[in-house]
Amino acid sequence: MMGRAPRPKLPMNLADIPAQRLVHQHILKPSFQKADDVVRWMGALQSQDYAAAKWAVARRAANLTDSAIDRALAEGAILRTHVMRPTWHFVAPEDIRWLLALTAPRVHAANAYYYRQLELNQATIKRSRAVWTKTLSGGNQLTRRELGIALRRAGLEADGLRLAYLIIHAELDGIICSGARRGKQFTYALLDERVPPAGPRPRDEALAELTRRYLTSRGPATEEDLIWWSGLSRADVKRGLELVRRSFEKEEIEGRVYWFSARPLGRKLPRTFVLLPNFDEYVVGYADRSAIFDPSRADQLDARRNPLFQHTIVIDGHVRGTWKRTLKKDRVILELNPFAPLTKIEREAIVVAAGGYADFLEMQAELQI
C-alpha cells in the first residue's frame, strides 16, 4: 500500500512570524538551564541595561534567578563587552574572540569621529593599554574609575568620554572584558586571563557561524535584519547568507525575503503572555518590527516613542503594552500599562507572568494594572 502523500507546505505570511520567533528564541518554551547556554544559543545578547538583560536571559531558561546570572558573570561563564554594534552584549567566552575579530573593525569605524574629537591617537591608545595590562595582570579587576586613576598616575588624561572611549577601544581589540561586579559597580579584567588564547577563525567560517546563529535563534528574519543586528556590511551579510543557504529556507512575504530554519507545521501553538525587558532581542534583534508592533500605538509609549526603550507586555507575539518596575526592600512593584483593556484571560495570564518576574528577583510582587 502506498503511504499518504506528505502535506504540502502552506506559504508563510506575516502573521506566522511572531510565533516562529517565539519558538526559536526559546520564549514560548524556556528550556535552557544555565545563563551561558542561553547566551551561546543567541550568539550575543544586548546588555547595556544590565538588570533588564539578566531578565532577558532568564526568560529563556528554566528557573534562573537574578543572583544566578550575577554569579555567571562573576565566574566568567558569560562575558559582557562591546561587540557588533557600539553597545554592550553578553557573549559566551568561546565566542568572544572570533566575534570581536569579525565585527570590531566596523564598530571602530563607527567610533572614528569620537576617537578624533577626543584625540585618541595610536600613541595614547598604546600607552593606556600598557598601563592597564600591568595594573590588571595577576587576576586584578578594576572599576572604570580605578582604570582612570591608573592612567592619570601614568600621566595620561582620562576623564569622561575620553576614558569611556579608551575602554571601548580596548574591549574591541580584545585587551579587556568584564570582570566580576563589585557591589553595584562593574569591573574590567584582562581578556587573556578570563579566556584562554585561541587561534583566529577564517573569515568565511566566522561569517557563516554568525549568520547560522542569528537565523537559528531569531528567524524568520531578513537580510536587512541581519545587517542591523550584526553591524556588518551588506556585502558581508550577503556572503554569510550564501555560505549557509543550504541549511535554511526562505520565502518572500509582502515584498521582503525572510530566512528561517525549518518551521513546525500543522501544530497550533499555545497562547503566550510574557513580560519582556527593554532591548530584548525579540524587539532589538530586527530592523523591521512591523510583525510584532503596531506603529499606531506609538503615542502610548513614553516620550521617546520607541519600543526598544520600553519594557513590553507581549501577548501572542505582539507588543500589547508596556510595564515598569519599582524595587522596594522586600518586594517589586510592577505597573502594567496595556494599550487596550485586557480580557479576563489576558489579565489572569499577565498576573502569572508578573509572578514569574518576581520569582526571578526572589521577591514578592505587587501588581498595578
PDB file of N, CA and C in Angstrom, residues 102-175:
ATOM      1  N   LEU A 102      35.585  39.631  13.869  1.00  0.00           N
ATOM      2  CA  LEU A 102      34.678  39.820  12.743  1.00  0.00           C
ATOM      3  C   LEU A 102      34.015  41.183  12.753  1.00  0.00           C
ATOM      4  N   THR A 103      33.588  41.658  13.925  1.00  0.00           N
ATOM      5  CA  THR A 103      32.729  42.845  13.976  1.00  0.00           C
ATOM      6  C   THR A 103      33.407  44.113  14.487  1.00  0.00           C
ATOM      7  N   ALA A 104      34.511  43.999  15.223  1.00  0.00           N
ATOM      8  CA  ALA A 104      35.136  45.191  15.811  1.00  0.00           C
ATOM      9  C   ALA A 104      35.581  46.218  14.779  1.00  0.00           C
ATOM     10  N   PRO A 105      36.117  45.833  13.621  1.00  0.00           N
ATOM     11  CA  PRO A 105      36.517  46.868  12.656  1.00  0.00           C
ATOM     12  C   PRO A 105      35.383  47.807  12.270  1.00  0.00           C
ATOM     13  N   ARG A 106      34.163  47.280  12.151  1.00  0.00           N
ATOM     14  CA  ARG A 106      33.022  48.127  11.813  1.00  0.00           C
ATOM     15  C   ARG A 106      32.664  49.055  12.978  1.00  0.00           C
ATOM     16  N   VAL A 107      32.799  48.570  14.201  1.00  0.00           N
ATOM     17  CA  VAL A 107      32.494  49.416  15.355  1.00  0.00           C
ATOM     18  C   VAL A 107      33.548  50.505  15.483  1.00  0.00           C
ATOM     19  N   HIS A 108      34.818  50.155  15.270  1.00  0.00           N
ATOM     20  CA  HIS A 108      35.873  51.178  15.273  1.00  0.00           C
ATOM     21  C   HIS A 108      35.568  52.259  14.233  1.00  0.00           C
ATOM     22  N   ALA A 109      35.123  51.847  13.052  1.00  0.00           N
ATOM     23  CA  ALA A 109      34.798  52.819  12.005  1.00  0.00           C
ATOM     24  C   ALA A 109      33.655  53.736  12.447  1.00  0.00           C
ATOM     25  N   ALA A 110      32.653  53.161  13.124  1.00  0.00           N
ATOM     26  CA  ALA A 110      31.537  53.962  13.624  1.00  0.00           C
ATOM     27  C   ALA A 110      31.983  54.936  14.707  1.00  0.00           C
ATOM     28  N   ASN A 111      33.020  54.553  15.466  1.00  0.00           N
ATOM     29  CA  ASN A 111      33.512  55.383  16.572  1.00  0.00           C
ATOM     30  C   ASN A 111      34.606  56.358  16.137  1.00  0.00           C
ATOM     31  N   ALA A 112      35.035  56.300  14.896  1.00  0.00           N
ATOM     32  CA  ALA A 112      36.224  57.044  14.463  1.00  0.00           C
ATOM     33  C   ALA A 112      36.101  58.542  14.713  1.00  0.00           C
ATOM     34  N   TYR A 113      34.911  59.097  14.505  1.00  0.00           N
ATOM     35  CA  TYR A 113      34.722  60.537  14.741  1.00  0.00           C
ATOM     36  C   TYR A 113      35.056  60.900  16.178  1.00  0.00           C
ATOM     37  N   TYR A 114      34.569  60.085  17.127  1.00  0.00           N
ATOM     38  CA  TYR A 114      34.812  60.374  18.538  1.00  0.00           C
ATOM     39  C   TYR A 114      36.272  60.152  18.899  1.00  0.00           C
ATOM     40  N   TYR A 115      36.923  59.166  18.303  1.00  0.00           N
ATOM     41  CA  TYR A 115      38.356  58.977  18.550  1.00  0.00           C
ATOM     42  C   TYR A 115      39.120  60.243  18.160  1.00  0.00           C
ATOM     43  N   ARG A 116      38.760  60.812  17.007  1.00  0.00           N
ATOM     44  CA  ARG A 116      39.450  62.026  16.553  1.00  0.00           C
ATOM     45  C   ARG A 116      39.138  63.205  17.464  1.00  0.00           C
ATOM     46  N   GLN A 117      37.884  63.390  17.810  1.00  0.00           N
ATOM     47  CA  GLN A 117      37.492  64.514  18.661  1.00  0.00           C
ATOM     48  C   GLN A 117      38.170  64.448  20.024  1.00  0.00           C
ATOM     49  N   LEU A 118      38.368  63.244  20.529  1.00  0.00           N
ATOM     50  CA  LEU A 118      38.963  63.056  21.853  1.00  0.00           C
ATOM     51  C   LEU A 118      40.477  62.888  21.803  1.00  0.00           C
ATOM     52  N   GLU A 119      41.041  63.040  20.607  1.00  0.00           N
ATOM     53  CA  GLU A 119      42.498  62.964  20.396  1.00  0.00           C
ATOM     54  C   GLU A 119      43.070  61.642  20.903  1.00  0.00           C
ATOM     55  N   LEU A 120      42.393  60.575  20.534  1.00  0.00           N
ATOM     56  CA  LEU A 120      42.866  59.241  20.909  1.00  0.00           C
ATOM     57  C   LEU A 120      43.718  58.695  19.761  1.00  0.00           C
ATOM     58  N   ASN A 121      44.962  59.146  19.696  1.00  0.00           N
ATOM     59  CA  ASN A 121      45.858  58.656  18.659  1.00  0.00           C
ATOM     60  C   ASN A 121      46.478  57.325  19.080  1.00  0.00           C
ATOM     61  N   GLN A 122      47.217  56.718  18.169  1.00  0.00           N
ATOM     62  CA  GLN A 122      47.770  55.396  18.439  1.00  0.00           C
ATOM     63  C   GLN A 122      48.745  55.400  19.609  1.00  0.00           C
ATOM     64  N   ALA A 123      49.484  56.481  19.779  1.00  0.00           N
ATOM     65  CA  ALA A 123      50.429  56.544  20.900  1.00  0.00           C
ATOM     66  C   ALA A 123      49.678  56.529  22.237  1.00  0.00           C
ATOM     67  N   THR A 124      48.595  57.286  22.322  1.00  0.00           N
ATOM     68  CA  THR A 124      47.797  57.324  23.557  1.00  0.00           C
ATOM     69  C   THR A 124      47.167  55.964  23.838  1.00  0.00           C
ATOM     70  N   ILE A 125      46.622  55.354  22.792  1.00  0.00           N
ATOM     71  CA  ILE A 125      45.991  54.045  22.958  1.00  0.00           C
ATOM     72  C   ILE A 125      47.020  53.019  23.413  1.00  0.00           C
ATOM     73  N   LYS A 126      48.215  53.045  22.819  1.00  0.00           N
ATOM     74  CA  LYS A 126      49.263  52.087  23.194  1.00  0.00           C
ATOM     75  C   LYS A 126      49.691  52.282  24.641  1.00  0.00           C
ATOM     76  N   ARG A 127      49.840  53.541  25.061  1.00  0.00           N
ATOM     77  CA  ARG A 127      50.240  53.805  26.454  1.00  0.00           C
ATOM     78  C   ARG A 127      49.170  53.353  27.441  1.00  0.00           C
ATOM     79  N   SER A 128      47.908  53.614  27.112  1.00  0.00           N
ATOM     80  CA  SER A 128      46.829  53.215  28.026  1.00  0.00           C
ATOM     81  C   SER A 128      46.794  51.705  28.191  1.00  0.00           C
ATOM     82  N   ARG A 129      47.017  50.992  27.122  1.00  0.00           N
ATOM     83  CA  ARG A 129      46.984  49.526  27.202  1.00  0.00           C
ATOM     84  C   ARG A 129      48.139  48.995  28.037  1.00  0.00           C
ATOM     85  N   ALA A 130      49.301  49.619  27.895  1.00  0.00           N
ATOM     86  CA  ALA A 130      50.456  49.186  28.690  1.00  0.00           C
ATOM     87  C   ALA A 130      50.175  49.375  30.174  1.00  0.00           C
ATOM     88  N   VAL A 131      49.552  50.501  30.523  1.00  0.00           N
ATOM     89  CA  VAL A 131      49.212  50.772  31.930  1.00  0.00           C
ATOM     90  C   VAL A 131      48.214  49.750  32.429  1.00  0.00           C
ATOM     91  N   TRP A 132      47.156  49.494  31.665  1.00  0.00           N
ATOM     92  CA  TRP A 132      46.110  48.579  32.126  1.00  0.00           C
ATOM     93  C   TRP A 132      46.592  47.136  32.176  1.00  0.00           C
ATOM     94  N   THR A 133      47.422  46.752  31.220  1.00  0.00           N
ATOM     95  CA  THR A 133      47.941  45.384  31.233  1.00  0.00           C
ATOM     96  C   THR A 133      48.765  45.140  32.493  1.00  0.00           C
ATOM     97  N   LYS A 134      49.578  46.110  32.846  1.00  0.00           N
ATOM     98  CA  LYS A 134      50.390  45.985  34.067  1.00  0.00           C
ATOM     99  C   LYS A 134      49.511  45.995  35.308  1.00  0.00           C
ATOM    100  N   THR A 135      48.523  46.884  35.347  1.00  0.00           N
ATOM    101  CA  THR A 135      47.689  47.056  36.541  1.00  0.00           C
ATOM    102  C   THR A 135      46.751  45.870  36.758  1.00  0.00           C
ATOM    103  N   LEU A 136      46.234  45.308  35.663  1.00  0.00           N
ATOM    104  CA  LEU A 136      45.243  44.240  35.779  1.00  0.00           C
ATOM    105  C   LEU A 136      45.855  42.841  35.838  1.00  0.00           C
ATOM    106  N   SER A 137      47.107  42.715  35.478  1.00  0.00           N
ATOM    107  CA  SER A 137      47.701  41.384  35.417  1.00  0.00           C
ATOM    108  C   SER A 137      47.723  40.732  36.790  1.00  0.00           C
ATOM    109  N   GLY A 138      47.644  39.403  36.770  1.00  0.00           N
ATOM    110  CA  GLY A 138      47.613  38.668  38.025  1.00  0.00           C
ATOM    111  C   GLY A 138      46.219  38.495  38.594  1.00  0.00           C
ATOM    112  N   GLY A 139      45.205  38.695  37.759  1.00  0.00           N
ATOM    113  CA  GLY A 139      43.834  38.493  38.213  1.00  0.00           C
ATOM    114  C   GLY A 139      43.181  39.705  38.832  1.00  0.00           C
ATOM    115  N   ASN A 140      43.827  40.864  38.756  1.00  0.00           N
ATOM    116  CA  ASN A 140      43.211  42.082  39.294  1.00  0.00           C
ATOM    117  C   ASN A 140      42.028  42.500  38.422  1.00  0.00           C
ATOM    118  N   GLN A 141      41.009  43.037  39.074  1.00  0.00           N
ATOM    119  CA  GLN A 141      39.821  43.521  38.380  1.00  0.00           C
ATOM    120  C   GLN A 141      39.494  44.903  38.931  1.00  0.00           C
ATOM    121  N   LEU A 142      39.418  45.883  38.040  1.00  0.00           N
ATOM    122  CA  LEU A 142      39.265  47.275  38.450  1.00  0.00           C
ATOM    123  C   LEU A 142      38.000  47.883  37.858  1.00  0.00           C
ATOM    124  N   THR A 143      37.435  48.844  38.587  1.00  0.00           N
ATOM    125  CA  THR A 143      36.287  49.586  38.095  1.00  0.00           C
ATOM    126  C   THR A 143      36.741  50.610  37.055  1.00  0.00           C
ATOM    127  N   ARG A 144      35.776  51.170  36.356  1.00  0.00           N
ATOM    128  CA  ARG A 144      36.097  52.217  35.375  1.00  0.00           C
ATOM    129  C   ARG A 144      36.842  53.364  36.048  1.00  0.00           C
ATOM    130  N   ARG A 145      36.390  53.778  37.213  1.00  0.00           N
ATOM    131  CA  ARG A 145      37.059  54.878  37.930  1.00  0.00           C
ATOM    132  C   ARG A 145      38.504  54.519  38.237  1.00  0.00           C
ATOM    133  N   GLU A 146      38.736  53.285  38.661  1.00  0.00           N
ATOM    134  CA  GLU A 146      40.095  52.869  39.009  1.00  0.00           C
ATOM    135  C   GLU A 146      40.991  52.767  37.777  1.00  0.00           C
ATOM    136  N   LEU A 147      40.412  52.384  36.634  1.00  0.00           N
ATOM    137  CA  LEU A 147      41.195  52.397  35.398  1.00  0.00           C
ATOM    138  C   LEU A 147      41.628  53.821  35.052  1.00  0.00           C
ATOM    139  N   GLY A 148      40.730  54.785  35.281  1.00  0.00           N
ATOM    140  CA  GLY A 148      41.067  56.181  35.030  1.00  0.00           C
ATOM    141  C   GLY A 148      42.162  56.677  35.956  1.00  0.00           C
ATOM    142  N   ILE A 149      42.089  56.286  37.218  1.00  0.00           N
ATOM    143  CA  ILE A 149      43.123  56.683  38.186  1.00  0.00           C
ATOM    144  C   ILE A 149      44.484  56.140  37.755  1.00  0.00           C
ATOM    145  N   ALA A 150      44.516  54.882  37.306  1.00  0.00           N
ATOM    146  CA  ALA A 150      45.778  54.287  36.861  1.00  0.00           C
ATOM    147  C   ALA A 150      46.379  55.068  35.694  1.00  0.00           C
ATOM    148  N   LEU A 151      45.528  55.524  34.759  1.00  0.00           N
ATOM    149  CA  LEU A 151      46.028  56.295  33.624  1.00  0.00           C
ATOM    150  C   LEU A 151      46.550  57.659  34.071  1.00  0.00           C
ATOM    151  N   ARG A 152      45.814  58.308  34.953  1.00  0.00           N
ATOM    152  CA  ARG A 152      46.256  59.635  35.400  1.00  0.00           C
ATOM    153  C   ARG A 152      47.567  59.560  36.170  1.00  0.00           C
ATOM    154  N   ARG A 153      47.747  58.505  36.922  1.00  0.00           N
ATOM    155  CA  ARG A 153      49.023  58.328  37.632  1.00  0.00           C
ATOM    156  C   ARG A 153      50.183  58.144  36.657  1.00  0.00           C
ATOM    157  N   ALA A 154      49.863  57.630  35.471  1.00  0.00           N
ATOM    158  CA  ALA A 154      50.888  57.448  34.442  1.00  0.00           C
ATOM    159  C   ALA A 154      51.033  58.681  33.556  1.00  0.00           C
ATOM    160  N   GLY A 155      50.301  59.751  33.886  1.00  0.00           N
ATOM    161  CA  GLY A 155      50.424  60.997  33.141  1.00  0.00           C
ATOM    162  C   GLY A 155      49.522  61.119  31.942  1.00  0.00           C
ATOM    163  N   LEU A 156      48.488  60.267  31.872  1.00  0.00           N
ATOM    164  CA  LEU A 156      47.548  60.333  30.758  1.00  0.00           C
ATOM    165  C   LEU A 156      46.238  60.967  31.198  1.00  0.00           C
ATOM    166  N   GLU A 157      45.716  61.885  30.391  1.00  0.00           N
ATOM    167  CA  GLU A 157      44.410  62.475  30.675  1.00  0.00           C
ATOM    168  C   GLU A 157      43.329  61.429  30.431  1.00  0.00           C
ATOM    169  N   ALA A 158      42.484  61.200  31.434  1.00  0.00           N
ATOM    170  CA  ALA A 158      41.484  60.125  31.296  1.00  0.00           C
ATOM    171  C   ALA A 158      40.266  60.434  32.144  1.00  0.00           C
ATOM    172  N   ASP A 159      39.368  61.216  31.596  1.00  0.00           N
ATOM    173  CA  ASP A 159      38.118  61.548  32.273  1.00  0.00           C
ATOM    174  C   ASP A 159      36.979  61.474  31.269  1.00  0.00           C
ATOM    175  N   GLY A 160      35.765  61.299  31.790  1.00  0.00           N
ATOM    176  CA  GLY A 160      34.566  61.399  30.975  1.00  0.00           C
ATOM    177  C   GLY A 160      34.601  60.544  29.728  1.00  0.00           C
ATOM    178  N   LEU A 161      34.241  61.157  28.592  1.00  0.00           N
ATOM    179  CA  LEU A 161      34.166  60.424  27.335  1.00  0.00           C
ATOM    180  C   LEU A 161      35.528  59.898  26.891  1.00  0.00           C
ATOM    181  N   ARG A 162      36.568  60.619  27.202  1.00  0.00           N
ATOM    182  CA  ARG A 162      37.909  60.168  26.800  1.00  0.00           C
ATOM    183  C   ARG A 162      38.223  58.818  27.437  1.00  0.00           C
ATOM    184  N   LEU A 163      37.934  58.675  28.707  1.00  0.00           N
ATOM    185  CA  LEU A 163      38.157  57.400  29.387  1.00  0.00           C
ATOM    186  C   LEU A 163      37.215  56.339  28.822  1.00  0.00           C
ATOM    187  N   ALA A 164      35.951  56.704  28.612  1.00  0.00           N
ATOM    188  CA  ALA A 164      34.977  55.741  28.103  1.00  0.00           C
ATOM    189  C   ALA A 164      35.422  55.160  26.765  1.00  0.00           C
ATOM    190  N   TYR A 165      35.898  56.008  25.858  1.00  0.00           N
ATOM    191  CA  TYR A 165      36.281  55.512  24.538  1.00  0.00           C
ATOM    192  C   TYR A 165      37.623  54.789  24.554  1.00  0.00           C
ATOM    193  N   LEU A 166      38.489  55.105  25.483  1.00  0.00           N
ATOM    194  CA  LEU A 166      39.705  54.301  25.638  1.00  0.00           C
ATOM    195  C   LEU A 166      39.343  52.884  26.086  1.00  0.00           C
ATOM    196  N   ILE A 167      38.381  52.787  26.998  1.00  0.00           N
ATOM    197  CA  ILE A 167      37.935  51.470  27.460  1.00  0.00           C
ATOM    198  C   ILE A 167      37.271  50.699  26.326  1.00  0.00           C
ATOM    199  N   ILE A 168      36.369  51.385  25.588  1.00  0.00           N
ATOM    200  CA  ILE A 168      35.699  50.717  24.468  1.00  0.00           C
ATOM    201  C   ILE A 168      36.722  50.216  23.448  1.00  0.00           C
ATOM    202  N   HIS A 169      37.715  51.036  23.151  1.00  0.00           N
ATOM    203  CA  HIS A 169      38.745  50.654  22.181  1.00  0.00           C
ATOM    204  C   HIS A 169      39.467  49.396  22.651  1.00  0.00           C
ATOM    205  N   ALA A 170      39.796  49.349  23.933  1.00  0.00           N
ATOM    206  CA  ALA A 170      40.498  48.182  24.478  1.00  0.00           C
ATOM    207  C   ALA A 170      39.609  46.939  24.483  1.00  0.00           C
ATOM    208  N   GLU A 171      38.309  47.129  24.714  1.00  0.00           N
ATOM    209  CA  GLU A 171      37.380  45.998  24.635  1.00  0.00           C
ATOM    210  C   GLU A 171      37.311  45.457  23.206  1.00  0.00           C
ATOM    211  N   LEU A 172      37.155  46.354  22.247  1.00  0.00           N
ATOM    212  CA  LEU A 172      37.016  45.935  20.860  1.00  0.00           C
ATOM    213  C   LEU A 172      38.253  45.213  20.351  1.00  0.00           C
ATOM    214  N   ASP A 173      39.420  45.575  20.868  1.00  0.00           N
ATOM    215  CA  ASP A 173      40.659  44.933  20.441  1.00  0.00           C
ATOM    216  C   ASP A 173      41.028  43.726  21.295  1.00  0.00           C
ATOM    217  N   GLY A 174      40.105  43.322  22.180  1.00  0.00           N
ATOM    218  CA  GLY A 174      40.319  42.098  22.936  1.00  0.00           C
ATOM    219  C   GLY A 174      41.372  42.214  24.020  1.00  0.00           C
ATOM    220  N   ILE A 175      41.584  43.398  24.551  1.00  0.00           N
ATOM    221  CA  ILE A 175      42.541  43.577  25.639  1.00  0.00           C
ATOM    222  C   ILE A 175      41.862  43.360  26.993  1.00  0.00           C
TER     223      ILE A 175
END
